[in-house]
PDB file of C-alpha atoms in Angstrom:
ATOM      1  CA  MET A   5      -4.732  15.048  19.539  1.00  0.00           C
ATOM      2  CA  THR A   6      -5.881  16.611  16.270  1.00  0.00           C
ATOM      3  CA  GLN A   7      -6.799  14.410  13.364  1.00  0.00           C
ATOM      4  CA  PRO A   8      -3.961  14.152  10.825  1.00  0.00           C
ATOM      5  CA  GLU A   9      -4.879  14.698   7.213  1.00  0.00           C
ATOM      6  CA  ILE A  10      -3.443  11.386   6.064  1.00  0.00           C
ATOM      7  CA  SER A  11      -2.392   8.095   7.621  1.00  0.00           C
ATOM      8  CA  VAL A  12       0.266   6.228   5.647  1.00  0.00           C
ATOM      9  CA  VAL A  13       0.101   2.475   6.264  1.00  0.00           C
ATOM     10  CA  ILE A  14       3.153   0.462   5.192  1.00  0.00           C
ATOM     11  CA  THR A  15       3.454  -3.298   5.641  1.00  0.00           C
ATOM     12  CA  ILE A  16       6.886  -4.710   6.425  1.00  0.00           C
ATOM     13  CA  PHE A  17       8.183  -8.268   6.278  1.00  0.00           C
ATOM     14  CA  ASN A  18      11.941  -8.852   6.371  1.00  0.00           C
ATOM     15  CA  GLU A  19      12.858  -5.533   4.729  1.00  0.00           C
ATOM     16  CA  GLU A  20      15.899  -4.733   6.892  1.00  0.00           C
ATOM     17  CA  GLY A  21      17.852  -3.194   4.025  1.00  0.00           C
ATOM     18  CA  ASN A  22      14.950  -0.933   3.001  1.00  0.00           C
ATOM     19  CA  ILE A  23      14.010   0.485   6.406  1.00  0.00           C
ATOM     20  CA  ALA A  24      16.418   3.440   6.492  1.00  0.00           C
ATOM     21  CA  PRO A  25      15.834   4.640   2.896  1.00  0.00           C
ATOM     22  CA  LEU A  26      12.080   4.081   3.366  1.00  0.00           C
ATOM     23  CA  HIS A  27      11.945   6.358   6.410  1.00  0.00           C
ATOM     24  CA  GLU A  28      14.010   8.990   4.668  1.00  0.00           C
ATOM     25  CA  ALA A  29      11.829   8.894   1.545  1.00  0.00           C
ATOM     26  CA  VAL A  30       8.546   9.075   3.484  1.00  0.00           C
ATOM     27  CA  TYR A  31       9.667  11.876   5.810  1.00  0.00           C
ATOM     28  CA  SER A  32      10.975  13.891   2.862  1.00  0.00           C
ATOM     29  CA  ALA A  33       7.859  13.382   0.692  1.00  0.00           C
ATOM     30  CA  LEU A  34       5.414  14.283   3.488  1.00  0.00           C
ATOM     31  CA  SER A  35       7.283  17.174   5.097  1.00  0.00           C
ATOM     32  CA  ALA A  36       4.607  19.679   4.012  1.00  0.00           C
ATOM     33  CA  ILE A  37       1.633  17.456   4.950  1.00  0.00           C
ATOM     34  CA  ASP A  38       0.001  16.752   8.301  1.00  0.00           C
ATOM     35  CA  TYR A  39       0.502  12.996   8.450  1.00  0.00           C
ATOM     36  CA  GLU A  40       0.988   9.955  10.629  1.00  0.00           C
ATOM     37  CA  LEU A  41       3.063   6.949   9.568  1.00  0.00           C
ATOM     38  CA  ILE A  42       1.962   3.480  10.631  1.00  0.00           C
ATOM     39  CA  LEU A  43       4.461   0.700  10.029  1.00  0.00           C
ATOM     40  CA  VAL A  44       3.099  -2.820  10.468  1.00  0.00           C
ATOM     41  CA  ASP A  45       5.729  -5.502  10.961  1.00  0.00           C
ATOM     42  CA  ASP A  46       4.290  -8.816   9.819  1.00  0.00           C
ATOM     43  CA  GLY A  47       6.482 -11.105  11.911  1.00  0.00           C
ATOM     44  CA  SER A  48       9.895 -10.188  10.486  1.00  0.00           C
ATOM     45  CA  THR A  49      12.773 -12.443  11.502  1.00  0.00           C
ATOM     46  CA  ASP A  50      15.547  -9.975  10.618  1.00  0.00           C
ATOM     47  CA  ARG A  51      16.398  -6.602  12.208  1.00  0.00           C
ATOM     48  CA  SER A  52      13.495  -4.716  10.582  1.00  0.00           C
ATOM     49  CA  VAL A  53      11.700  -3.956  13.865  1.00  0.00           C
ATOM     50  CA  GLU A  54      14.887  -2.784  15.560  1.00  0.00           C
ATOM     51  CA  LYS A  55      15.624  -0.374  12.709  1.00  0.00           C
ATOM     52  CA  MET A  56      12.054   0.936  12.562  1.00  0.00           C
ATOM     53  CA  LYS A  57      12.055   1.730  16.265  1.00  0.00           C
ATOM     54  CA  LEU A  58      15.421   3.453  15.943  1.00  0.00           C
ATOM     55  CA  LEU A  59      14.311   5.700  13.060  1.00  0.00           C
ATOM     56  CA  ALA A  60      10.713   6.424  14.135  1.00  0.00           C
ATOM     57  CA  ASN A  61       9.853  10.092  14.688  1.00  0.00           C
ATOM     58  CA  ASP A  62       7.002  11.486  16.771  1.00  0.00           C
ATOM     59  CA  ARG A  63       4.522  10.931  13.921  1.00  0.00           C
ATOM     60  CA  THR A  64       5.425   7.269  13.509  1.00  0.00           C
ATOM     61  CA  ARG A  65       3.908   4.191  15.139  1.00  0.00           C
ATOM     62  CA  VAL A  66       5.256   0.671  14.726  1.00  0.00           C
ATOM     63  CA  LEU A  67       2.835  -2.238  15.107  1.00  0.00           C
ATOM     64  CA  VAL A  68       4.667  -5.514  15.699  1.00  0.00           C
ATOM     65  CA  PHE A  69       2.898  -8.829  15.080  1.00  0.00           C
ATOM     66  CA  ASN A  70       3.875 -11.880  17.121  1.00  0.00           C
ATOM     67  CA  LYS A  71       4.091 -13.938  13.909  1.00  0.00           C
ATOM     68  CA  ASN A  72       3.601 -13.693  10.165  1.00  0.00           C
ATOM     69  CA  TYR A  73      -0.100 -13.310   9.351  1.00  0.00           C
ATOM     70  CA  GLY A  74       0.105 -12.104   5.754  1.00  0.00           C
ATOM     71  CA  GLN A  75      -0.144  -8.807   3.917  1.00  0.00           C
ATOM     72  CA  THR A  76      -3.925  -8.515   4.092  1.00  0.00           C
ATOM     73  CA  THR A  77      -3.995  -8.872   7.883  1.00  0.00           C
ATOM     74  CA  ALA A  78      -1.129  -6.387   8.221  1.00  0.00           C
ATOM     75  CA  LEU A  79      -3.014  -3.857   6.087  1.00  0.00           C
ATOM     76  CA  ALA A  80      -6.176  -4.392   8.138  1.00  0.00           C
ATOM     77  CA  ALA A  81      -4.280  -3.773  11.389  1.00  0.00           C
ATOM     78  CA  GLY A  82      -2.691  -0.607  10.016  1.00  0.00           C
ATOM     79  CA  ILE A  83      -6.034   0.727   8.825  1.00  0.00           C
ATOM     80  CA  ASP A  84      -7.661  -0.116  12.174  1.00  0.00           C
ATOM     81  CA  HIS A  85      -5.029   2.000  13.951  1.00  0.00           C
ATOM     82  CA  SER A  86      -5.292   4.926  11.530  1.00  0.00           C
ATOM     83  CA  ASN A  87      -6.711   8.292  12.526  1.00  0.00           C
ATOM     84  CA  GLY A  88      -6.295  10.268   9.309  1.00  0.00           C
ATOM     85  CA  LYS A  89      -8.988  11.751   7.114  1.00  0.00           C
ATOM     86  CA  TYR A  90      -7.406   9.863   4.223  1.00  0.00           C
ATOM     87  CA  ILE A  91      -5.515   6.566   4.338  1.00  0.00           C
ATOM     88  CA  VAL A  92      -2.596   5.700   2.055  1.00  0.00           C
ATOM     89  CA  THR A  93      -1.335   2.138   1.661  1.00  0.00           C
ATOM     90  CA  MET A  94       1.955   1.046   0.130  1.00  0.00           C
ATOM     91  CA  ASP A  95       4.566  -1.706   0.334  1.00  0.00           C
ATOM     92  CA  GLY A  96       7.785  -1.368   2.276  1.00  0.00           C
ATOM     93  CA  ASP A  97      10.139  -2.555  -0.479  1.00  0.00           C
ATOM     94  CA  LEU A  98      10.589   0.953  -1.987  1.00  0.00           C
ATOM     95  CA  GLN A  99       9.336  -0.140  -5.391  1.00  0.00           C
ATOM     96  CA  ASN A 100       6.506   2.291  -4.715  1.00  0.00           C
ATOM     97  CA  ASP A 101       7.698   5.886  -4.379  1.00  0.00           C
ATOM     98  CA  PRO A 102       6.420   7.986  -1.435  1.00  0.00           C
ATOM     99  CA  SER A 103       6.934  11.117  -3.545  1.00  0.00           C
ATOM    100  CA  ASP A 104       3.722  10.166  -5.402  1.00  0.00           C
ATOM    101  CA  ILE A 105       1.624  10.516  -2.233  1.00  0.00           C
ATOM    102  CA  PRO A 106       1.092  14.320  -2.437  1.00  0.00           C
ATOM    103  CA  MET A 107      -0.217  13.907  -5.989  1.00  0.00           C
ATOM    104  CA  LEU A 108      -2.640  11.171  -4.882  1.00  0.00           C
ATOM    105  CA  LEU A 109      -3.754  13.351  -1.985  1.00  0.00           C
ATOM    106  CA  ASP A 110      -4.483  16.283  -4.285  1.00  0.00           C
ATOM    107  CA  MET A 111      -6.585  14.062  -6.556  1.00  0.00           C
ATOM    108  CA  VAL A 112      -8.739  12.588  -3.801  1.00  0.00           C
ATOM    109  CA  ARG A 113      -9.019  15.932  -1.999  1.00  0.00           C
ATOM    110  CA  ASN A 114      -9.949  18.035  -5.019  1.00  0.00           C
ATOM    111  CA  GLY A 115     -11.733  15.484  -7.182  1.00  0.00           C
ATOM    112  CA  ASP A 116     -14.948  13.561  -6.640  1.00  0.00           C
ATOM    113  CA  TRP A 117     -13.118  10.337  -5.797  1.00  0.00           C
ATOM    114  CA  ASP A 118     -13.237   7.999  -2.820  1.00  0.00           C
ATOM    115  CA  VAL A 119     -10.236   5.944  -3.971  1.00  0.00           C
ATOM    116  CA  VAL A 120      -7.311   6.869  -6.211  1.00  0.00           C
ATOM    117  CA  ALA A 121      -5.281   3.813  -7.201  1.00  0.00           C
ATOM    118  CA  GLY A 122      -1.730   3.803  -8.471  1.00  0.00           C
ATOM    119  CA  ARG A 123      -0.902   2.274 -11.835  1.00  0.00           C
ATOM    120  CA  ARG A 124       2.729   1.227 -12.148  1.00  0.00           C
ATOM    121  CA  ALA A 125       4.190   3.002 -15.176  1.00  0.00           C
ATOM    122  CA  ASN A 126       7.294   1.386 -16.667  1.00  0.00           C
ATOM    123  CA  ARG A 127       7.142  -1.448 -14.175  1.00  0.00           C
ATOM    124  CA  LYS A 128      10.610  -2.611 -13.125  1.00  0.00           C
ATOM    125  CA  ASP A 129       9.991  -6.344 -12.659  1.00  0.00           C
ATOM    126  CA  GLY A 130      10.845  -9.497 -14.586  1.00  0.00           C
ATOM    127  CA  PHE A 131       8.429 -10.330 -17.403  1.00  0.00           C
ATOM    128  CA  VAL A 132       7.970 -14.099 -16.998  1.00  0.00           C
ATOM    129  CA  LEU A 133       7.708 -14.400 -13.218  1.00  0.00           C
ATOM    130  CA  ARG A 134       6.089 -11.065 -12.369  1.00  0.00           C
ATOM    131  CA  LYS A 135       4.644  -9.057 -15.264  1.00  0.00           C
ATOM    132  CA  LEU A 136       3.019 -11.866 -17.261  1.00  0.00           C
ATOM    133  CA  PRO A 137       1.191 -13.533 -14.316  1.00  0.00           C
ATOM    134  CA  SER A 138       0.138 -10.068 -13.122  1.00  0.00           C
ATOM    135  CA  LYS A 139      -1.269  -9.107 -16.530  1.00  0.00           C
ATOM    136  CA  MET A 140      -3.221 -12.362 -16.701  1.00  0.00           C
ATOM    137  CA  ALA A 141      -4.580 -11.909 -13.164  1.00  0.00           C
ATOM    138  CA  ASN A 142      -5.527  -8.282 -13.843  1.00  0.00           C
ATOM    139  CA  TRP A 143      -7.396  -9.249 -17.009  1.00  0.00           C
ATOM    140  CA  LEU A 144      -9.255 -12.056 -15.243  1.00  0.00           C
ATOM    141  CA  ILE A 145     -10.255  -9.922 -12.253  1.00  0.00           C
ATOM    142  CA  ARG A 146     -11.362  -6.989 -14.439  1.00  0.00           C
ATOM    143  CA  HIS A 147     -13.614  -9.057 -16.652  1.00  0.00           C
ATOM    144  CA  THR A 148     -15.198 -11.184 -13.932  1.00  0.00           C
ATOM    145  CA  THR A 149     -15.799  -8.537 -11.284  1.00  0.00           C
ATOM    146  CA  LYS A 150     -16.556  -5.681 -13.746  1.00  0.00           C
ATOM    147  CA  VAL A 151     -14.311  -3.393 -11.689  1.00  0.00           C
ATOM    148  CA  TYR A 152     -12.189  -1.940 -14.458  1.00  0.00           C
ATOM    149  CA  LEU A 153      -8.800  -1.094 -12.985  1.00  0.00           C
ATOM    150  CA  SER A 154      -5.708  -1.979 -14.975  1.00  0.00           C
ATOM    151  CA  ASP A 155      -3.281  -2.686 -12.105  1.00  0.00           C
ATOM    152  CA  TYR A 156      -4.664  -4.608  -9.149  1.00  0.00           C
ATOM    153  CA  GLY A 157      -1.160  -5.458  -7.942  1.00  0.00           C
ATOM    154  CA  CYS A 158      -0.073  -1.895  -7.153  1.00  0.00           C
ATOM    155  CA  SER A 159      -0.504  -1.372  -3.416  1.00  0.00           C
ATOM    156  CA  LEU A 160       0.014   2.413  -3.565  1.00  0.00           C
ATOM    157  CA  ARG A 161      -3.503   3.785  -3.153  1.00  0.00           C
ATOM    158  CA  ILE A 162      -5.288   6.493  -1.209  1.00  0.00           C
ATOM    159  CA  TYR A 163      -8.750   6.086   0.305  1.00  0.00           C
ATOM    160  CA  LYS A 164     -11.205   8.207   2.158  1.00  0.00           C
ATOM    161  CA  ALA A 165     -11.047   6.825   5.684  1.00  0.00           C
ATOM    162  CA  HIS A 166     -14.641   5.584   5.865  1.00  0.00           C
ATOM    163  CA  ILE A 167     -14.110   3.468   2.737  1.00  0.00           C
ATOM    164  CA  ALA A 168     -10.871   1.872   3.954  1.00  0.00           C
ATOM    165  CA  GLN A 169     -12.239   1.186   7.413  1.00  0.00           C
ATOM    166  CA  ASN A 170     -15.333  -0.644   6.160  1.00  0.00           C
ATOM    167  CA  MET A 171     -13.826  -2.946   3.519  1.00  0.00           C
ATOM    168  CA  GLY A 172     -13.625  -6.001   5.797  1.00  0.00           C
ATOM    169  CA  LEU A 173     -10.080  -7.142   5.015  1.00  0.00           C
ATOM    170  CA  TYR A 174      -9.106 -10.668   6.011  1.00  0.00           C
ATOM    171  CA  GLY A 175      -7.532 -13.796   4.553  1.00  0.00           C
ATOM    172  CA  GLU A 176      -5.482 -12.900   1.476  1.00  0.00           C
ATOM    173  CA  LEU A 177      -7.812 -10.434  -0.203  1.00  0.00           C
ATOM    174  CA  HIS A 178      -5.369  -7.514  -0.584  1.00  0.00           C
ATOM    175  CA  ARG A 179      -5.289  -7.950  -4.371  1.00  0.00           C
ATOM    176  CA  PHE A 180      -9.071  -7.498  -4.389  1.00  0.00           C
ATOM    177  CA  ILE A 181      -9.160  -4.312  -2.336  1.00  0.00           C
ATOM    178  CA  PRO A 182     -10.587  -2.293  -5.279  1.00  0.00           C
ATOM    179  CA  VAL A 183     -13.441  -4.805  -5.527  1.00  0.00           C
ATOM    180  CA  LEU A 184     -14.097  -4.539  -1.789  1.00  0.00           C
ATOM    181  CA  ALA A 185     -14.028  -0.744  -2.063  1.00  0.00           C
ATOM    182  CA  LYS A 186     -16.486  -0.883  -4.965  1.00  0.00           C
ATOM    183  CA  GLN A 187     -18.848  -2.921  -2.806  1.00  0.00           C
ATOM    184  CA  GLU A 188     -18.787  -0.010  -0.356  1.00  0.00           C
ATOM    185  CA  GLY A 189     -19.926   2.283  -3.181  1.00  0.00           C
ATOM    186  CA  ALA A 190     -16.528   3.898  -3.748  1.00  0.00           C
ATOM    187  CA  LYS A 191     -15.872   6.026  -6.828  1.00  0.00           C
ATOM    188  CA  MET A 192     -12.419   5.105  -8.104  1.00  0.00           C
ATOM    189  CA  THR A 193      -9.886   6.251 -10.633  1.00  0.00           C
ATOM    190  CA  GLU A 194      -6.304   5.372 -11.556  1.00  0.00           C
ATOM    191  CA  VAL A 195      -3.191   7.418 -12.112  1.00  0.00           C
ATOM    192  CA  ASP A 196       0.320   6.531 -13.227  1.00  0.00           C
ATOM    193  CA  VAL A 197       2.839   6.309 -10.400  1.00  0.00           C
ATOM    194  CA  LYS A 198       6.562   5.684 -10.369  1.00  0.00           C
ATOM    195  CA  HIS A 199       7.927   2.178  -9.951  1.00  0.00           C
ATOM    196  CA  HIS A 200      11.478   1.248  -9.021  1.00  0.00           C
ATOM    197  CA  PRO A 201      13.438  -2.001  -9.180  1.00  0.00           C
ATOM    198  CA  ARG A 202      13.918  -3.762  -5.865  1.00  0.00           C
ATOM    199  CA  ILE A 203      17.379  -2.972  -4.523  1.00  0.00           C
ATOM    200  CA  HIS A 204      17.401  -4.675  -1.120  1.00  0.00           C
ATOM    201  CA  GLY A 205      15.860  -7.983  -0.105  1.00  0.00           C
ATOM    202  CA  GLU A 206      13.857 -10.451  -2.148  1.00  0.00           C
ATOM    203  CA  SER A 207      10.325 -10.508  -3.468  1.00  0.00           C
ATOM    204  CA  LYS A 208       7.847 -12.431  -1.314  1.00  0.00           C
ATOM    205  CA  TYR A 209       5.718 -13.370  -4.316  1.00  0.00           C
ATOM    206  CA  GLY A 210       5.985 -15.949  -7.078  1.00  0.00           C
ATOM    207  CA  LEU A 211       3.948 -18.133  -9.401  1.00  0.00           C
ATOM    208  CA  SER A 212       2.647 -20.116  -6.417  1.00  0.00           C
ATOM    209  CA  ARG A 213       0.174 -17.315  -5.655  1.00  0.00           C
ATOM    210  CA  THR A 214      -1.711 -17.908  -8.949  1.00  0.00           C
ATOM    211  CA  PHE A 215      -4.019 -20.601  -7.561  1.00  0.00           C
ATOM    212  CA  LYS A 216      -4.647 -18.575  -4.409  1.00  0.00           C
ATOM    213  CA  VAL A 217      -5.718 -15.629  -6.548  1.00  0.00           C
ATOM    214  CA  ILE A 218      -8.171 -17.817  -8.491  1.00  0.00           C
ATOM    215  CA  ALA A 219      -9.626 -19.245  -5.265  1.00  0.00           C
ATOM    216  CA  ASP A 220      -9.988 -15.768  -3.769  1.00  0.00           C
ATOM    217  CA  LEU A 221     -11.565 -14.537  -7.017  1.00  0.00           C
ATOM    218  CA  ILE A 222     -14.314 -17.160  -6.680  1.00  0.00           C
ATOM    219  CA  LEU A 223     -14.934 -15.933  -3.134  1.00  0.00           C
ATOM    220  CA  MET A 224     -15.035 -12.308  -4.272  1.00  0.00           C
ATOM    221  CA  LEU A 225     -17.532 -13.084  -7.031  1.00  0.00           C
ATOM    222  CA  PHE A 226     -19.763 -14.762  -4.468  1.00  0.00           C
ATOM    223  CA  PHE A 227     -19.489 -11.765  -2.136  1.00  0.00           C
ATOM    224  CA  GLN A 228     -20.099  -9.352  -4.979  1.00  0.00           C
ATOM    225  CA  LYS A 229     -23.299 -10.999  -6.208  1.00  0.00           C
ATOM    226  CA  TYR A 230     -24.742 -13.165  -3.464  1.00  0.00           C
ATOM    227  CA  PHE A 231     -23.412 -12.057  -0.067  1.00  0.00           C
ATOM    228  CA  GLN A 232     -26.705 -10.559   1.100  1.00  0.00           C
ATOM    229  CA  ARG A 233     -28.900 -13.194  -0.611  1.00  0.00           C
ATOM    230  CA  PRO A 234     -27.019 -16.537  -0.698  1.00  0.00           C
ATOM    231  CA  ILE A 235     -30.308 -18.379  -1.247  1.00  0.00           C
ATOM    232  CA  HIS A 236     -30.331 -16.975  -4.782  1.00  0.00           C
ATOM    233  CA  ILE A 237     -27.337 -19.086  -5.805  1.00  0.00           C
ATOM    234  CA  PHE A 238     -27.781 -22.127  -3.559  1.00  0.00           C
ATOM    235  CA  GLY A 239     -31.535 -22.198  -4.025  1.00  0.00           C
ATOM    236  CA  THR A 240     -31.351 -21.823  -7.809  1.00  0.00           C
ATOM    237  CA  LEU A 241     -28.712 -24.543  -8.183  1.00  0.00           C
ATOM    238  CA  GLY A 242     -30.625 -26.746  -5.763  1.00  0.00           C
ATOM    239  CA  LEU A 243     -33.898 -26.364  -7.653  1.00  0.00           C
ATOM    240  CA  PHE A 244     -32.225 -27.186 -10.959  1.00  0.00           C
ATOM    241  CA  ALA A 245     -30.575 -30.268  -9.464  1.00  0.00           C
ATOM    242  CA  PHE A 246     -33.743 -31.390  -7.671  1.00  0.00           C
ATOM    243  CA  THR A 247     -35.883 -30.897 -10.796  1.00  0.00           C
ATOM    244  CA  GLY A 248     -33.370 -32.866 -12.869  1.00  0.00           C
ATOM    245  CA  GLY A 249     -33.442 -35.679 -10.320  1.00  0.00           C
ATOM    246  CA  VAL A 250     -37.256 -35.756 -10.292  1.00  0.00           C
ATOM    247  CA  LEU A 251     -37.428 -35.916 -14.104  1.00  0.00           C
ATOM    248  CA  ILE A 252     -34.836 -38.698 -14.297  1.00  0.00           C
ATOM    249  CA  ASN A 253     -36.502 -40.748 -11.609  1.00  0.00           C
ATOM    250  CA  PHE A 254     -39.955 -40.192 -13.136  1.00  0.00           C
ATOM    251  CA  TYR A 255     -38.572 -41.453 -16.453  1.00  0.00           C
ATOM    252  CA  LEU A 256     -37.133 -44.540 -14.736  1.00  0.00           C
ATOM    253  CA  LEU A 257     -40.435 -45.102 -12.947  1.00  0.00           C
ATOM    254  CA  ILE A 258     -42.249 -45.195 -16.314  1.00  0.00           C
ATOM    255  CA  LEU A 259     -39.698 -47.715 -17.603  1.00  0.00           C
ATOM    256  CA  LYS A 260     -40.199 -49.848 -14.487  1.00  0.00           C
ATOM    257  CA  ILE A 261     -43.991 -49.778 -14.903  1.00  0.00           C
ATOM    258  CA  MET A 262     -43.502 -50.895 -18.497  1.00  0.00           C
ATOM    259  CA  GLY A 263     -41.605 -53.923 -17.234  1.00  0.00           C
ATOM    260  CA  GLU A 264     -38.019 -52.911 -17.961  1.00  0.00           C
ATOM    261  CA  ASP A 265     -35.220 -53.576 -15.521  1.00  0.00           C
ATOM    262  CA  ILE A 266     -33.771 -50.298 -14.278  1.00  0.00           C
ATOM    263  CA  TRP A 267     -31.472 -51.636 -11.570  1.00  0.00           C
ATOM    264  CA  GLY A 268     -27.789 -51.051 -12.263  1.00  0.00           C
ATOM    265  CA  ARG A 269     -28.316 -48.264 -14.783  1.00  0.00           C
ATOM    266  CA  PRO A 270     -25.900 -45.327 -14.286  1.00  0.00           C
ATOM    267  CA  ILE A 271     -28.751 -42.870 -14.851  1.00  0.00           C
ATOM    268  CA  LEU A 272     -30.464 -44.238 -11.721  1.00  0.00           C
ATOM    269  CA  LEU A 273     -27.469 -43.218  -9.637  1.00  0.00           C
ATOM    270  CA  VAL A 274     -27.407 -39.797 -11.343  1.00  0.00           C
ATOM    271  CA  GLY A 275     -31.054 -39.266 -10.495  1.00  0.00           C
ATOM    272  CA  PHE A 276     -30.567 -40.016  -6.804  1.00  0.00           C
ATOM    273  CA  ILE A 277     -27.439 -37.836  -6.628  1.00  0.00           C
ATOM    274  CA  LEU A 278     -29.326 -34.908  -8.175  1.00  0.00           C
ATOM    275  CA  LEU A 279     -32.234 -35.370  -5.774  1.00  0.00           C
ATOM    276  CA  LEU A 280     -30.012 -35.479  -2.703  1.00  0.00           C
ATOM    277  CA  GLY A 281     -27.728 -32.727  -4.019  1.00  0.00           C
ATOM    278  CA  GLY A 282     -30.699 -30.492  -4.732  1.00  0.00           C
ATOM    279  CA  VAL A 283     -32.069 -30.907  -1.214  1.00  0.00           C
ATOM    280  CA  GLN A 284     -28.616 -30.221   0.274  1.00  0.00           C
ATOM    281  CA  LEU A 285     -28.091 -27.072  -1.811  1.00  0.00           C
ATOM    282  CA  ILE A 286     -31.497 -25.671  -0.878  1.00  0.00           C
ATOM    283  CA  THR A 287     -30.968 -26.342   2.835  1.00  0.00           C
ATOM    284  CA  THR A 288     -27.457 -24.834   2.573  1.00  0.00           C
ATOM    285  CA  GLY A 289     -29.005 -21.697   1.102  1.00  0.00           C
ATOM    286  CA  ILE A 290     -31.492 -21.478   3.966  1.00  0.00           C
ATOM    287  CA  VAL A 291     -28.724 -21.919   6.554  1.00  0.00           C
ATOM    288  CA  ALA A 292     -26.601 -19.291   4.762  1.00  0.00           C
ATOM    289  CA  GLU A 293     -29.541 -16.862   4.850  1.00  0.00           C
ATOM    290  CA  ILE A 294     -29.861 -17.389   8.616  1.00  0.00           C
ATOM    291  CA  ILE A 295     -26.112 -16.774   9.034  1.00  0.00           C
ATOM    292  CA  VAL A 296     -26.278 -13.560   6.993  1.00  0.00           C
ATOM    293  CA  ARG A 297     -29.215 -12.283   9.044  1.00  0.00           C
ATOM    294  CA  THR A 298     -27.332 -13.130  12.244  1.00  0.00           C
ATOM    295  CA  TYR A 299     -24.245 -11.318  10.903  1.00  0.00           C
ATOM    296  CA  PHE A 300     -26.135  -8.098  10.265  1.00  0.00           C
ATOM    297  CA  GLU A 301     -28.547  -8.131  13.203  1.00  0.00           C
ATOM    298  CA  SER A 302     -26.145  -9.282  15.933  1.00  0.00           C
ATOM    299  CA  GLN A 303     -23.745  -6.432  15.130  1.00  0.00           C
ATOM    300  CA  ASN A 304     -26.480  -3.901  14.382  1.00  0.00           C
ATOM    301  CA  LYS A 305     -25.115  -3.634  10.835  1.00  0.00           C
ATOM    302  CA  LYS A 306     -27.162  -2.210   8.001  1.00  0.00           C
ATOM    303  CA  THR A 307     -27.473  -3.703   4.542  1.00  0.00           C
ATOM    304  CA  TYR A 308     -27.016  -0.237   3.072  1.00  0.00           C
ATOM    305  CA  THR A 309     -24.753   2.798   3.419  1.00  0.00           C
ATOM    306  CA  VAL A 310     -26.056   6.374   3.422  1.00  0.00           C
ATOM    307  CA  LYS A 311     -23.454   8.496   1.636  1.00  0.00           C
ATOM    308  CA  ALA A 312     -24.931  11.857   2.598  1.00  0.00           C
ATOM    309  CA  ILE A 313     -28.059  13.446   4.080  1.00  0.00           C
ATOM    310  CA  PHE A 314     -29.354  16.750   2.793  1.00  0.00           C
ATOM    311  CA  GLN A 315     -31.580  18.847   4.996  1.00  0.00           C
ATOM    312  CA  GLY A 316     -33.684  21.393   3.168  1.00  0.00           C
ATOM    313  CA  ASP A 317     -33.754  24.882   4.652  1.00  0.00           C
ATOM    314  CA  LYS A 318     -36.706  26.430   2.820  1.00  0.00           C
ATOM    315  CA  LYS A 319     -39.646  27.341   5.012  1.00  0.00           C
ATOM    316  CA  GLU A 320     -42.991  25.819   4.174  1.00  0.00           C
ATOM    317  CA  ALA A 321     -45.301  28.278   2.424  1.00  0.00           C
TER     318      ALA A 321
END
């Protein structure tokens, strides 16, 4: 089997009404491209799987989960089963337009880019429930991670395969895929893509995801800055806390020597909490360092990625 040029990974969850037009749109848009289509059903309870199997051509594979795991896990499974030189991801609700894929492919193939991300032009969603929370989340992610994309919520993107396959997707980190790609050293750009209103089915997202995004953002910031050296954050915080506890307790010791009663003072409790907290943070940092070393060494992983190797061909004089 020859390697297809692109693998298109589409996640599906209860999109029965969109399956037929989705297949038609993808097959039409990619008719001139050597592709494979990977549809990942994330535990649909409607007739989505039945319709996908019915409409699948010889370039299409359908991965069926035994239950709903979430969009990030579905994307990870699709990427794991991809064979293409480039990998495209998109949602199955037809708000993304497959006709944009050839343009994305041209950009990543002819430009010096590892990732080309879609930016939804003239977004066809409600302002209060969709656009406003998305704008706020995009602003927050941009300015905390320093990865300056304007639309983190657009799932239509194309990646060089080695970038997509090494991002380590799990949990609910699909919104932070550009940050994960940046950690792999990816060069990224954005381009406007079409966006359509949802015609069939209902959106799976709402305001409830806001707190999940914030929690995941904290995790991403930790990964971005301290994943390889967790002692730098735990050790630093621990030393500050421990030093504060020592100073407070030294101050109380002086007062006690001078004959003052220190029992029952709130600052005494603060001093002991800082001492114990400092010791715990430092030991947590040491344990985290051991875990990180085990993670890399047990899997023979490297803490670096070599992008290219150049071999000189000039003969020595």
